[in-house]
Short mmCIF file of C-alpha atoms in Angstrom, two decimals:
data_model
loop_
_atom_site.label_atom_id
_atom_site.label_comp_id
_atom_site.label_asym_id
_atom_site.label_seq_id
_atom_site.Cartn_x
_atom_site.Cartn_y
_atom_site.Cartn_z
CA MET A 1 -0.07 0.05 -0.05
CA SER A 2 2.56 2.52 1.12
CA ASP A 3 4.70 2.33 -1.96
CA ILE A 4 1.62 3.06 -4.03
CA ALA A 5 0.65 6.02 -1.96
CA ASN A 6 3.91 7.63 -2.28
CA VAL A 7 3.94 7.83 -5.84
CA ALA A 8 5.74 11.02 -6.72
CA THR A 9 4.04 13.95 -8.64
CA GLY A 10 4.33 13.39 -12.29
CA ALA A 11 4.55 9.60 -11.80
CA THR A 12 2.36 7.46 -14.11
CA VAL A 13 -0.86 6.53 -12.29
CA VAL A 14 -2.72 4.85 -15.23
CA ALA A 15 -0.88 3.36 -18.25
CA LEU A 16 -2.66 1.55 -21.10
CA THR A 17 -0.24 -0.32 -23.51
CA ASN A 18 -1.34 -1.81 -26.75
CA VAL A 19 -4.76 -2.79 -25.41
CA HIS A 20 -7.10 -4.85 -27.63
CA LYS A 21 -10.61 -5.82 -26.73
CA SER A 22 -13.30 -7.27 -28.86
CA PHE A 23 -17.01 -7.92 -28.17
CA GLY A 24 -17.45 -11.07 -30.29
CA PRO A 25 -16.66 -10.10 -33.85
CA LEU A 26 -16.64 -6.39 -33.13
CA LYS A 27 -13.21 -4.86 -32.42
CA VAL A 28 -13.81 -2.21 -29.88
CA LEU A 29 -10.14 -1.45 -28.71
CA ASP A 30 -7.51 -1.88 -31.30
CA GLY A 31 -4.20 -1.38 -29.79
CA VAL A 32 -4.97 1.59 -27.49
CA THR A 33 -2.00 3.22 -25.77
CA PHE A 34 -2.10 6.24 -23.50
CA ASP A 35 -1.17 7.12 -19.96
CA VAL A 36 -2.13 9.55 -17.12
CA ALA A 37 0.39 11.28 -14.79
CA ARG A 38 -0.40 11.96 -11.25
CA GLY A 39 -2.40 14.99 -10.78
CA ASP A 40 -3.33 15.25 -14.55
CA VAL A 41 -6.77 15.52 -16.18
CA LEU A 42 -7.14 13.25 -19.13
CA CYS A 43 -10.14 13.72 -21.27
CA ILE A 44 -11.23 11.10 -23.72
CA ILE A 45 -13.30 12.25 -26.54
CA GLY A 46 -14.65 10.76 -29.73
CA ARG A 47 -17.77 9.71 -31.38
CA SER A 48 -20.38 7.22 -29.96
CA GLY A 49 -18.94 3.70 -30.68
CA SER A 50 -15.37 4.82 -30.93
CA GLY A 51 -14.45 2.82 -27.75
CA LYS A 52 -13.86 5.58 -25.26
CA SER A 53 -16.26 4.32 -22.60
CA THR A 54 -14.81 0.68 -22.96
CA ALA A 55 -11.34 2.10 -22.68
CA LEU A 56 -12.30 3.82 -19.40
CA ARG A 57 -14.09 0.82 -17.96
CA CYS A 58 -11.12 -1.37 -18.74
CA ILE A 59 -9.08 0.81 -16.26
CA ASP A 60 -11.32 -0.36 -13.36
CA ARG A 61 -11.67 -3.75 -14.86
CA PHE A 62 -15.35 -3.63 -15.68
CA GLU A 63 -14.28 -5.08 -18.91
CA THR A 64 -11.44 -7.54 -19.29
CA ILE A 65 -9.07 -7.00 -22.10
CA ASP A 66 -7.86 -9.48 -24.86
CA SER A 67 -4.29 -8.51 -24.92
CA GLY A 68 -2.14 -5.71 -23.95
CA GLU A 69 -1.17 -4.13 -20.56
CA ILE A 70 -2.97 -1.90 -18.08
CA VAL A 71 -1.12 -0.73 -15.07
CA VAL A 72 -3.14 1.50 -12.49
CA CYS A 73 -1.39 2.70 -9.31
CA GLY A 74 1.27 0.07 -9.71
CA ARG A 75 -1.32 -2.89 -10.03
CA LYS A 76 -1.37 -5.00 -13.24
CA VAL A 77 -5.04 -4.73 -14.11
CA HIS A 78 -4.70 -7.26 -17.02
CA ASP A 79 -3.29 -9.88 -14.58
CA PRO A 80 -6.13 -12.51 -13.81
CA ALA A 81 -4.68 -12.83 -10.37
CA LEU A 82 -5.42 -8.98 -9.65
CA ASP A 83 -6.75 -8.16 -6.37
CA LEU A 84 -9.86 -6.44 -7.79
CA ARG A 85 -11.17 -5.05 -4.58
CA ALA A 86 -7.67 -3.39 -3.78
CA LEU A 87 -7.86 -1.84 -7.31
CA ARG A 88 -11.30 -0.50 -6.83
CA GLN A 89 -10.24 1.04 -3.51
CA ASP A 90 -7.73 3.17 -5.52
CA VAL A 91 -9.93 3.90 -8.38
CA GLY A 92 -13.20 5.89 -8.00
CA ILE A 93 -15.67 5.72 -10.82
CA VAL A 94 -18.76 7.86 -11.58
CA PHE A 95 -21.24 6.78 -14.19
CA GLN A 96 -23.75 8.59 -16.49
CA SER A 97 -26.68 7.39 -14.68
CA TYR A 98 -25.52 8.16 -11.19
CA ASN A 99 -26.39 4.82 -9.74
CA LEU A 100 -27.06 5.92 -6.10
CA PHE A 101 -28.70 3.33 -3.99
CA PRO A 102 -32.29 4.39 -3.91
CA HIS A 103 -33.18 2.71 -0.48
CA LEU A 104 -30.34 4.70 1.35
CA THR A 105 -30.13 8.25 2.27
CA ILE A 106 -27.36 10.20 0.76
CA GLU A 107 -25.36 9.89 3.95
CA GLU A 108 -25.83 6.20 3.98
CA ASN A 109 -24.92 5.98 0.40
CA ILE A 110 -21.57 7.65 1.17
CA THR A 111 -20.87 5.77 4.42
CA LEU A 112 -21.53 2.41 3.06
CA ALA A 113 -18.31 1.63 1.36
CA PRO A 114 -15.91 3.16 3.93
CA THR A 115 -17.54 1.33 6.70
CA CYS A 116 -17.81 -1.94 4.82
CA VAL A 117 -14.72 -2.00 3.01
CA LYS A 118 -12.27 0.05 4.94
CA GLY A 119 -13.71 -0.76 8.35
CA THR A 120 -13.97 2.97 9.23
CA SER A 121 -16.20 3.65 12.31
CA LYS A 122 -19.76 4.91 11.66
CA ALA A 123 -18.88 8.16 13.43
CA GLU A 124 -15.75 8.79 11.28
CA ALA A 125 -17.51 7.75 8.10
CA ARG A 126 -20.31 10.24 8.78
CA GLU A 127 -17.64 13.03 9.27
CA GLN A 128 -16.09 12.04 5.91
CA ALA A 129 -19.54 12.16 4.37
CA ARG A 130 -20.26 15.57 5.63
CA ALA A 131 -16.80 16.65 4.35
CA ALA A 132 -17.39 15.05 0.97
CA LEU A 133 -20.90 16.60 0.71
CA ALA A 134 -19.55 19.98 1.65
CA GLN A 135 -17.00 19.49 -1.35
CA VAL A 136 -19.80 19.12 -3.81
CA GLY A 137 -22.06 21.67 -2.23
CA LEU A 138 -24.76 19.35 -0.99
CA SER A 139 -24.50 19.63 2.83
CA ASP A 140 -28.15 20.23 3.17
CA LYS A 141 -29.20 17.14 1.36
CA ILE A 142 -27.42 14.67 3.70
CA GLN A 143 -30.53 13.11 4.99
CA HIS A 144 -32.47 13.01 1.78
CA TYR A 145 -33.13 9.99 -0.35
CA PRO A 146 -31.82 10.02 -3.90
CA GLU A 147 -35.28 10.35 -5.61
CA GLN A 148 -35.72 13.64 -3.67
CA LEU A 149 -32.77 15.17 -5.56
CA SER A 150 -32.37 16.61 -9.06
CA GLY A 151 -30.19 14.87 -11.61
CA GLY A 152 -27.30 17.19 -11.07
CA GLN A 153 -27.57 16.88 -7.29
CA GLN A 154 -27.62 12.98 -7.63
CA GLN A 155 -24.59 13.22 -9.72
CA ARG A 156 -22.73 15.31 -7.35
CA ALA A 157 -23.76 13.04 -4.47
CA ALA A 158 -22.41 10.14 -6.61
CA ILE A 159 -19.10 11.97 -6.90
CA ALA A 160 -19.06 12.57 -3.13
CA ARG A 161 -19.81 8.86 -2.58
CA SER A 162 -16.67 7.98 -4.68
CA LEU A 163 -14.49 10.72 -2.85
CA ALA A 164 -15.41 9.24 0.44
CA MET A 165 -13.26 6.19 -0.49
CA ARG A 166 -10.27 8.54 -0.97
CA PRO A 167 -9.29 7.13 -4.42
CA LYS A 168 -5.94 7.98 -6.17
CA VAL A 169 -7.71 8.34 -9.44
CA MET A 170 -11.30 9.22 -10.50
CA LEU A 171 -12.92 7.97 -13.57
CA PHE A 172 -15.77 9.72 -14.96
CA ASP A 173 -17.95 8.11 -17.70
CA GLU A 174 -20.01 10.79 -19.56
CA VAL A 175 -21.24 12.03 -16.13
CA THR A 176 -23.12 15.03 -17.64
CA SER A 177 -24.73 13.24 -20.53
CA ALA A 178 -28.04 12.90 -18.91
CA LEU A 179 -28.23 16.56 -17.55
CA ASP A 180 -29.58 19.88 -19.02
CA PRO A 181 -26.97 22.70 -19.45
CA GLU A 182 -27.59 24.27 -16.07
CA LEU A 183 -27.30 20.92 -14.06
CA THR A 184 -24.26 20.09 -16.36
CA GLY A 185 -22.55 23.27 -15.18
CA GLU A 186 -22.90 22.42 -11.57
CA VAL A 187 -21.41 19.03 -11.96
CA LEU A 188 -18.56 20.44 -14.00
CA LYS A 189 -17.83 23.08 -11.35
CA VAL A 190 -17.38 20.20 -8.89
CA ILE A 191 -15.01 18.35 -11.16
CA GLU A 192 -13.13 21.60 -11.77
CA GLY A 193 -12.68 21.88 -7.97
CA LEU A 194 -11.36 18.43 -7.84
CA ALA A 195 -8.80 19.24 -10.67
CA ALA A 196 -7.64 22.27 -8.78
CA ASP A 197 -7.14 20.16 -5.69
CA GLY A 198 -4.80 17.88 -7.74
CA MET A 199 -7.02 14.93 -8.24
CA THR A 200 -5.92 12.61 -11.04
CA MET A 201 -8.83 12.15 -13.43
CA VAL A 202 -9.83 10.39 -16.62
CA MET A 203 -13.00 11.40 -18.13
CA VAL A 204 -14.93 10.55 -21.12
CA THR A 205 -16.91 13.54 -22.17
CA HIS A 206 -18.81 15.36 -24.98
CA GLU A 207 -18.29 18.72 -23.25
CA MET A 208 -15.68 20.13 -25.67
CA GLY A 209 -15.58 23.58 -23.93
CA PHE A 210 -15.03 21.91 -20.59
CA ALA A 211 -12.41 19.54 -21.93
CA ARG A 212 -10.64 22.51 -23.54
CA SER A 213 -10.50 24.32 -20.16
CA ILE A 214 -9.69 21.54 -17.85
CA ALA A 215 -7.79 18.86 -19.74
CA ASP A 216 -3.89 18.43 -19.30
CA ARG A 217 -4.12 15.84 -22.04
CA VAL A 218 -6.78 14.94 -24.54
CA VAL A 219 -7.12 11.49 -26.33
CA PHE A 220 -9.25 11.45 -29.36
CA MET A 221 -10.44 7.93 -30.07
CA HIS A 222 -11.54 6.85 -33.56
CA ARG A 223 -12.49 3.29 -34.55
CA GLY A 224 -10.89 1.78 -31.39
CA LYS A 225 -7.63 3.64 -31.78
CA VAL A 226 -6.07 6.67 -30.40
CA HIS A 227 -6.21 8.71 -33.26
CA GLU A 228 -4.84 12.03 -31.88
CA HIS A 229 -3.20 12.54 -28.54
CA GLY A 230 -1.96 15.73 -27.18
CA THR A 231 -2.55 18.80 -24.97
CA ALA A 232 -5.93 20.64 -24.83
CA ALA A 233 -4.58 22.61 -27.84
CA VAL A 234 -5.54 19.79 -30.20
CA LEU A 235 -9.12 20.82 -29.53
CA THR A 236 -8.41 24.18 -30.96
CA THR A 237 -5.92 23.31 -33.67
CA PRO A 238 -6.47 19.50 -34.51
CA THR A 239 -3.98 17.89 -36.74
CA THR A 240 -6.00 15.02 -38.22
CA PRO A 241 -8.96 15.57 -40.50
CA GLU A 242 -10.96 13.17 -38.48
CA LEU A 243 -10.60 15.23 -35.15
CA ALA A 244 -11.33 18.48 -37.15
CA GLN A 245 -14.55 16.90 -38.42
CA PHE A 246 -15.43 15.68 -35.11
CA LEU A 247 -15.06 19.10 -33.60
CA GLY A 248 -16.91 20.60 -36.41
CA THR A 249 -14.04 22.85 -37.27
CA GLY A 250 -13.07 21.29 -40.42
CA LEU A 251 -14.38 21.53 -43.93
CA MET B 1 -87.12 -23.24 3.52
CA LYS B 2 -85.77 -22.10 6.71
CA ILE B 3 -82.16 -22.23 7.87
CA ASN B 4 -81.93 -23.07 11.58
CA LEU B 5 -78.69 -21.75 12.94
CA ASP B 6 -77.85 -22.46 16.55
CA PHE B 7 -74.36 -21.37 17.68
CA GLY B 8 -74.81 -21.87 21.34
CA ALA B 9 -73.11 -25.25 21.57
CA ILE B 10 -70.26 -24.07 19.44
CA LEU B 11 -69.55 -20.78 21.11
CA GLU B 12 -69.17 -22.71 24.49
CA ARG B 13 -66.15 -24.28 22.88
CA TRP B 14 -64.37 -21.05 22.23
CA PRO B 15 -61.42 -21.84 24.06
CA SER B 16 -60.54 -24.63 21.60
CA PHE B 17 -61.21 -22.28 18.65
CA VAL B 18 -58.72 -19.79 20.20
CA SER B 19 -55.99 -22.43 20.69
CA GLY B 20 -56.60 -23.61 17.08
CA ALA B 21 -56.19 -20.18 15.77
CA ILE B 22 -53.06 -19.63 17.69
CA MET B 23 -51.66 -22.68 16.29
CA THR B 24 -52.51 -21.73 12.76
CA LEU B 25 -50.86 -18.29 13.23
CA GLU B 26 -47.71 -20.09 14.79
CA LEU B 27 -47.49 -22.31 11.76
CA ALA B 28 -47.89 -19.34 9.52
CA VAL B 29 -45.16 -17.24 11.40
CA ILE B 30 -42.76 -20.25 11.51
CA ALA B 31 -43.22 -21.02 7.77
CA THR B 32 -42.93 -17.28 6.82
CA VAL B 33 -39.68 -16.77 8.73
CA LEU B 34 -37.94 -19.85 7.74
CA GLY B 35 -39.51 -19.77 4.21
CA THR B 36 -38.10 -16.30 3.70
CA ALA B 37 -34.60 -17.60 4.71
CA ILE B 38 -34.99 -20.53 2.31
CA GLY B 39 -36.19 -18.20 -0.40
CA VAL B 40 -33.26 -15.87 -0.10
CA LEU B 41 -30.69 -18.66 -0.23
CA GLY B 42 -32.73 -20.40 -3.02
CA ALA B 43 -32.86 -17.25 -5.06
CA ILE B 44 -29.06 -16.67 -4.60
CA ALA B 45 -28.47 -20.39 -5.54
CA ARG B 46 -30.57 -20.07 -8.75
CA ARG B 47 -28.80 -16.97 -9.83
CA SER B 48 -25.30 -18.09 -8.80
CA GLY B 49 -24.34 -19.70 -12.11
CA HIS B 50 -22.85 -22.46 -10.11
CA PRO B 51 -23.91 -25.61 -11.96
CA VAL B 52 -24.63 -27.76 -8.88
CA ALA B 53 -26.34 -25.10 -6.84
CA THR B 54 -28.50 -23.79 -9.66
CA ARG B 55 -29.79 -27.27 -10.49
CA VAL B 56 -30.50 -28.23 -6.77
CA ALA B 57 -32.41 -25.08 -6.43
CA ALA B 58 -34.38 -25.51 -9.73
CA PHE B 59 -35.21 -29.05 -8.77
CA TYR B 60 -36.48 -28.06 -5.49
CA VAL B 61 -38.56 -25.22 -6.79
CA GLU B 62 -40.11 -27.35 -9.60
CA SER B 63 -40.77 -30.41 -7.54
CA ILE B 64 -42.64 -28.32 -4.94
CA ARG B 65 -44.50 -26.19 -7.42
CA ASN B 66 -45.75 -29.20 -9.42
CA THR B 67 -47.11 -31.42 -6.42
CA PRO B 68 -50.00 -30.83 -4.11
CA LEU B 69 -49.39 -29.60 -0.72
CA LEU B 70 -51.29 -32.37 0.90
CA VAL B 71 -49.15 -34.93 -0.95
CA GLN B 72 -45.96 -33.07 0.32
CA ILE B 73 -47.38 -33.19 3.86
CA PHE B 74 -47.87 -36.83 3.68
CA LEU B 75 -44.36 -37.40 2.22
CA VAL B 76 -42.90 -35.54 5.13
CA TYR B 77 -45.13 -37.32 7.78
CA PHE B 78 -44.63 -40.76 6.41
CA GLY B 79 -41.15 -40.28 5.26
CA LEU B 80 -40.14 -39.42 8.77
CA ALA B 81 -42.18 -42.21 10.16
CA SER B 82 -40.47 -44.78 7.86
CA LEU B 83 -37.10 -43.63 9.11
CA GLY B 84 -38.32 -44.43 12.65
CA VAL B 85 -38.44 -40.89 13.67
CA LYS B 86 -41.57 -39.74 15.45
CA PHE B 87 -42.18 -36.00 15.53
CA PRO B 88 -45.17 -34.20 16.83
CA ALA B 89 -47.73 -33.43 14.21
CA PHE B 90 -47.03 -29.62 14.66
CA THR B 91 -43.32 -30.04 13.81
CA VAL B 92 -44.19 -31.99 10.76
CA ALA B 93 -46.76 -29.52 9.65
CA ALA B 94 -44.39 -26.67 10.25
CA ALA B 95 -41.61 -28.43 8.29
CA ALA B 96 -43.90 -29.33 5.44
CA LEU B 97 -45.32 -25.71 5.07
CA THR B 98 -41.88 -24.27 5.25
CA ILE B 99 -40.59 -26.51 2.62
CA ASN B 100 -43.59 -25.59 0.45
CA VAL B 101 -43.54 -21.92 0.90
CA GLY B 102 -39.78 -21.74 0.51
CA ALA B 103 -40.04 -22.75 -3.24
CA TYR B 104 -42.63 -20.24 -3.95
CA THR B 105 -40.66 -17.57 -2.04
CA THR B 106 -37.46 -18.62 -3.95
CA GLU B 107 -39.18 -17.65 -7.21
CA ILE B 108 -40.73 -14.41 -5.94
CA ILE B 109 -37.32 -13.24 -4.57
CA ARG B 110 -35.43 -14.37 -7.66
CA ALA B 111 -37.77 -12.01 -9.54
CA GLY B 112 -36.84 -9.23 -7.17
CA PHE B 113 -33.15 -9.87 -7.59
CA ASP B 114 -33.58 -9.85 -11.37
CA ALA B 115 -35.43 -6.51 -11.06
CA ILE B 116 -32.33 -4.78 -9.70
CA PRO B 117 -30.48 -2.75 -12.37
CA LYS B 118 -27.16 -4.15 -13.21
CA ALA B 119 -25.82 -0.55 -12.96
CA GLN B 120 -26.55 -0.65 -9.14
CA ILE B 121 -24.36 -3.77 -8.77
CA GLU B 122 -21.61 -1.98 -11.01
CA ALA B 123 -21.62 1.06 -8.84
CA ALA B 124 -21.34 -1.22 -5.65
CA GLU B 125 -18.59 -3.10 -7.38
CA GLY B 126 -16.79 0.11 -8.17
CA LEU B 127 -16.88 0.95 -4.50
CA ALA B 128 -14.87 -2.17 -3.72
CA LEU B 129 -17.74 -3.94 -1.90
CA SER B 130 -17.40 -7.61 -1.82
CA LYS B 131 -20.33 -9.95 -3.52
CA PRO B 132 -21.84 -10.93 -0.07
CA GLN B 133 -21.82 -7.17 0.96
CA ILE B 134 -23.42 -6.22 -2.44
CA TYR B 135 -26.24 -8.81 -1.96
CA TRP B 136 -26.75 -7.63 1.74
CA HIS B 137 -26.62 -3.96 1.40
CA VAL B 138 -27.35 -2.95 -2.02
CA VAL B 139 -29.58 -5.86 -3.67
CA MET B 140 -31.51 -7.36 -0.81
CA LEU B 141 -33.72 -4.56 0.62
CA PRO B 142 -34.69 -3.08 -2.80
CA ALA B 143 -35.42 -6.45 -4.30
CA ILE B 144 -37.62 -7.47 -1.42
CA GLU B 145 -39.33 -4.03 -1.68
CA LYS B 146 -40.15 -4.66 -5.30
CA VAL B 147 -41.78 -7.98 -4.58
CA TYR B 148 -43.14 -7.25 -1.14
CA PRO B 149 -46.86 -7.32 -2.10
CA ALA B 150 -46.47 -10.61 -3.90
CA LEU B 151 -44.47 -11.95 -0.92
CA THR B 152 -46.95 -11.09 1.69
CA SER B 153 -49.93 -12.56 -0.31
CA GLN B 154 -47.99 -15.69 -0.70
CA PHE B 155 -47.61 -15.89 3.10
CA VAL B 156 -51.28 -15.17 3.71
CA LEU B 157 -52.05 -17.70 1.10
CA LEU B 158 -49.82 -20.16 3.10
CA MET B 159 -51.69 -19.43 6.32
CA LEU B 160 -54.98 -20.41 4.70
CA ALA B 161 -53.43 -23.43 3.21
CA SER B 162 -52.23 -24.66 6.55
CA SER B 163 -55.74 -25.89 7.18
CA VAL B 164 -54.66 -28.97 5.14
CA THR B 165 -52.34 -29.97 7.91
CA SER B 166 -55.49 -30.96 9.85
CA GLN B 167 -55.01 -34.18 7.79
CA ILE B 168 -52.21 -35.21 9.89
CA SER B 169 -54.01 -34.14 13.04
CA ALA B 170 -51.99 -30.89 13.69
CA GLU B 171 -54.36 -29.21 16.05
CA GLU B 172 -54.77 -26.07 14.21
CA LEU B 173 -58.00 -24.08 13.40
CA THR B 174 -59.59 -26.55 10.79
CA ALA B 175 -58.73 -29.68 12.94
CA VAL B 176 -60.35 -28.10 15.94
CA ALA B 177 -63.42 -27.35 13.81
CA ASN B 178 -63.45 -30.90 12.64
CA TYR B 179 -63.63 -32.20 16.18
CA ILE B 180 -66.28 -29.66 17.29
CA GLN B 181 -68.64 -30.34 14.45
CA SER B 182 -68.49 -34.11 14.96
CA ASP B 183 -69.20 -33.54 18.63
CA THR B 184 -72.05 -31.04 18.10
CA TYR B 185 -73.45 -31.96 14.79
CA ARG B 186 -73.49 -28.22 14.07
CA ALA B 187 -71.25 -28.44 10.98
CA PHE B 188 -72.64 -25.36 9.07
CA GLU B 189 -72.30 -23.15 12.09
CA THR B 190 -68.90 -24.38 13.01
CA TYR B 191 -67.43 -23.49 9.56
CA ILE B 192 -69.10 -20.28 9.41
CA LEU B 193 -67.08 -19.46 12.44
CA VAL B 194 -64.10 -20.92 11.25
CA ALA B 195 -64.27 -18.91 8.01
CA ILE B 196 -64.73 -15.75 10.08
CA ALA B 197 -61.63 -16.60 12.15
CA TYR B 198 -59.54 -17.16 9.00
CA VAL B 199 -60.53 -13.77 7.72
CA ALA B 200 -59.62 -12.30 11.19
CA LEU B 201 -56.26 -14.11 10.93
CA SER B 202 -55.59 -12.84 7.49
CA LEU B 203 -56.33 -9.22 8.53
CA VAL B 204 -53.89 -9.80 11.51
CA MET B 205 -51.25 -10.90 9.18
CA ARG B 206 -51.80 -8.11 6.65
CA ALA B 207 -51.61 -5.59 9.40
CA GLY B 208 -48.46 -7.20 10.60
CA PHE B 209 -46.84 -7.14 7.15
CA TYR B 210 -47.81 -3.41 6.81
CA GLY B 211 -46.04 -2.67 10.20
CA LEU B 212 -42.99 -4.72 9.26
CA GLY B 213 -43.05 -2.78 5.72
CA LEU B 214 -42.92 0.49 7.77
CA VAL B 215 -39.91 -0.65 9.62
CA MET B 216 -38.16 -2.30 6.66
CA PHE B 217 -38.55 0.44 4.06
CA PRO B 218 -38.01 3.71 5.99
CA ARG B 219 -37.74 5.43 2.66
CA ARG B 220 -41.26 4.52 1.75
CA ARG B 221 -42.29 5.79 5.20
CA ARG B 222 -40.53 8.98 4.77
CA LEU B 223 -41.95 9.67 1.28
CA GLY B 224 -45.47 8.80 2.24
CA THR B 225 -45.67 5.63 0.07
CA PRO B 226 -45.76 2.74 2.50
CA LEU B 227 -46.22 -0.69 1.11
#
């Protein structure tokens, strides 16, 4: 544990090397390689079906890969002998559909994993929940049930739930795709705050303006490959016609 | 045509009715509690994907659902007797009813488990919860909530069906009625009273399940939609 916790700034936290993955005859990832340094925000963009969500899900091993290597916080994710639950303590993931547990209050949603998985005491977990909710601006909703919250509030609560596990890297899978522009804004503000605090993040997003302002690195995926890879500048001056077309700046 | 009803001789026997009703309720409570436990385990086994566990659970469910309760009771009763073990009729009745309702409960709870979106389980996995923790904290309660009305009506049905155990002389409500009507020759009056008693027991059970629902599903209580 300790050697992982002490990863120096700038060290690689997530590394995908020549990752291949097919669903039956459909090749989804075709030799994907990229990495994320500690404290960096990597945005994965691309058309629907280009493999970006799959690539993200492979990092937390929600999908197993056919070949290649994935190393996350020093753990070999492609290794069948991986300690999956240890990996998932290091990696937080937030989904498009929030997936809060409907029968639990927001507080219970947040304290569940720390008490069950880390053995945190109830009192301490509640304290952490309060802190995490303050971070996402939902302190007044702690005793509410998910269905009493708006979509944006639910998504922020889901982010707080992940944060309470103190992950070393956060994955966001199109977390604003189900939200209107106003609610999207409040969620993105939370993510901006995390970036400012130095959280390492990988996010799949269709919010190009946001990616432009927050991303340290951008990966453009096209037909299962990393088609273009660079700093946020590629979003303003793409070098491939495919990215230019995707951004609507070409032609 | 005149119906001549005389409840006098029967009402004198009210303590027997009460003790029969209590035994009926005891049988229902025991079978409900144990049947729920079997149902949960059975549903987990059926969904486990484990080749042996899945088949054992499926065999259990199908063999119970496709044979009459009375025959099941006789199988338990005479099966134990042929092993040379002698149990009181109450124990045999409770065991048979539990085995019976456990199969139906397995199917109902399985439907509840299946109704939990896969995304809920993924979210729990993403938080590093173990499989048993996910079942216990994330799947169980919402699953039971989804099928609670089906589950409780199954248990009320079971309470009514427990009258069949009068055939092996378990001294529940119907057995008591059988004795009383053969003593008093007031069969119609006896069974009118028994029917009313069963209705009362059903209402007691429904009230109990309503109260249990308030405790088990605090969210529904808070949002004003109790089950």
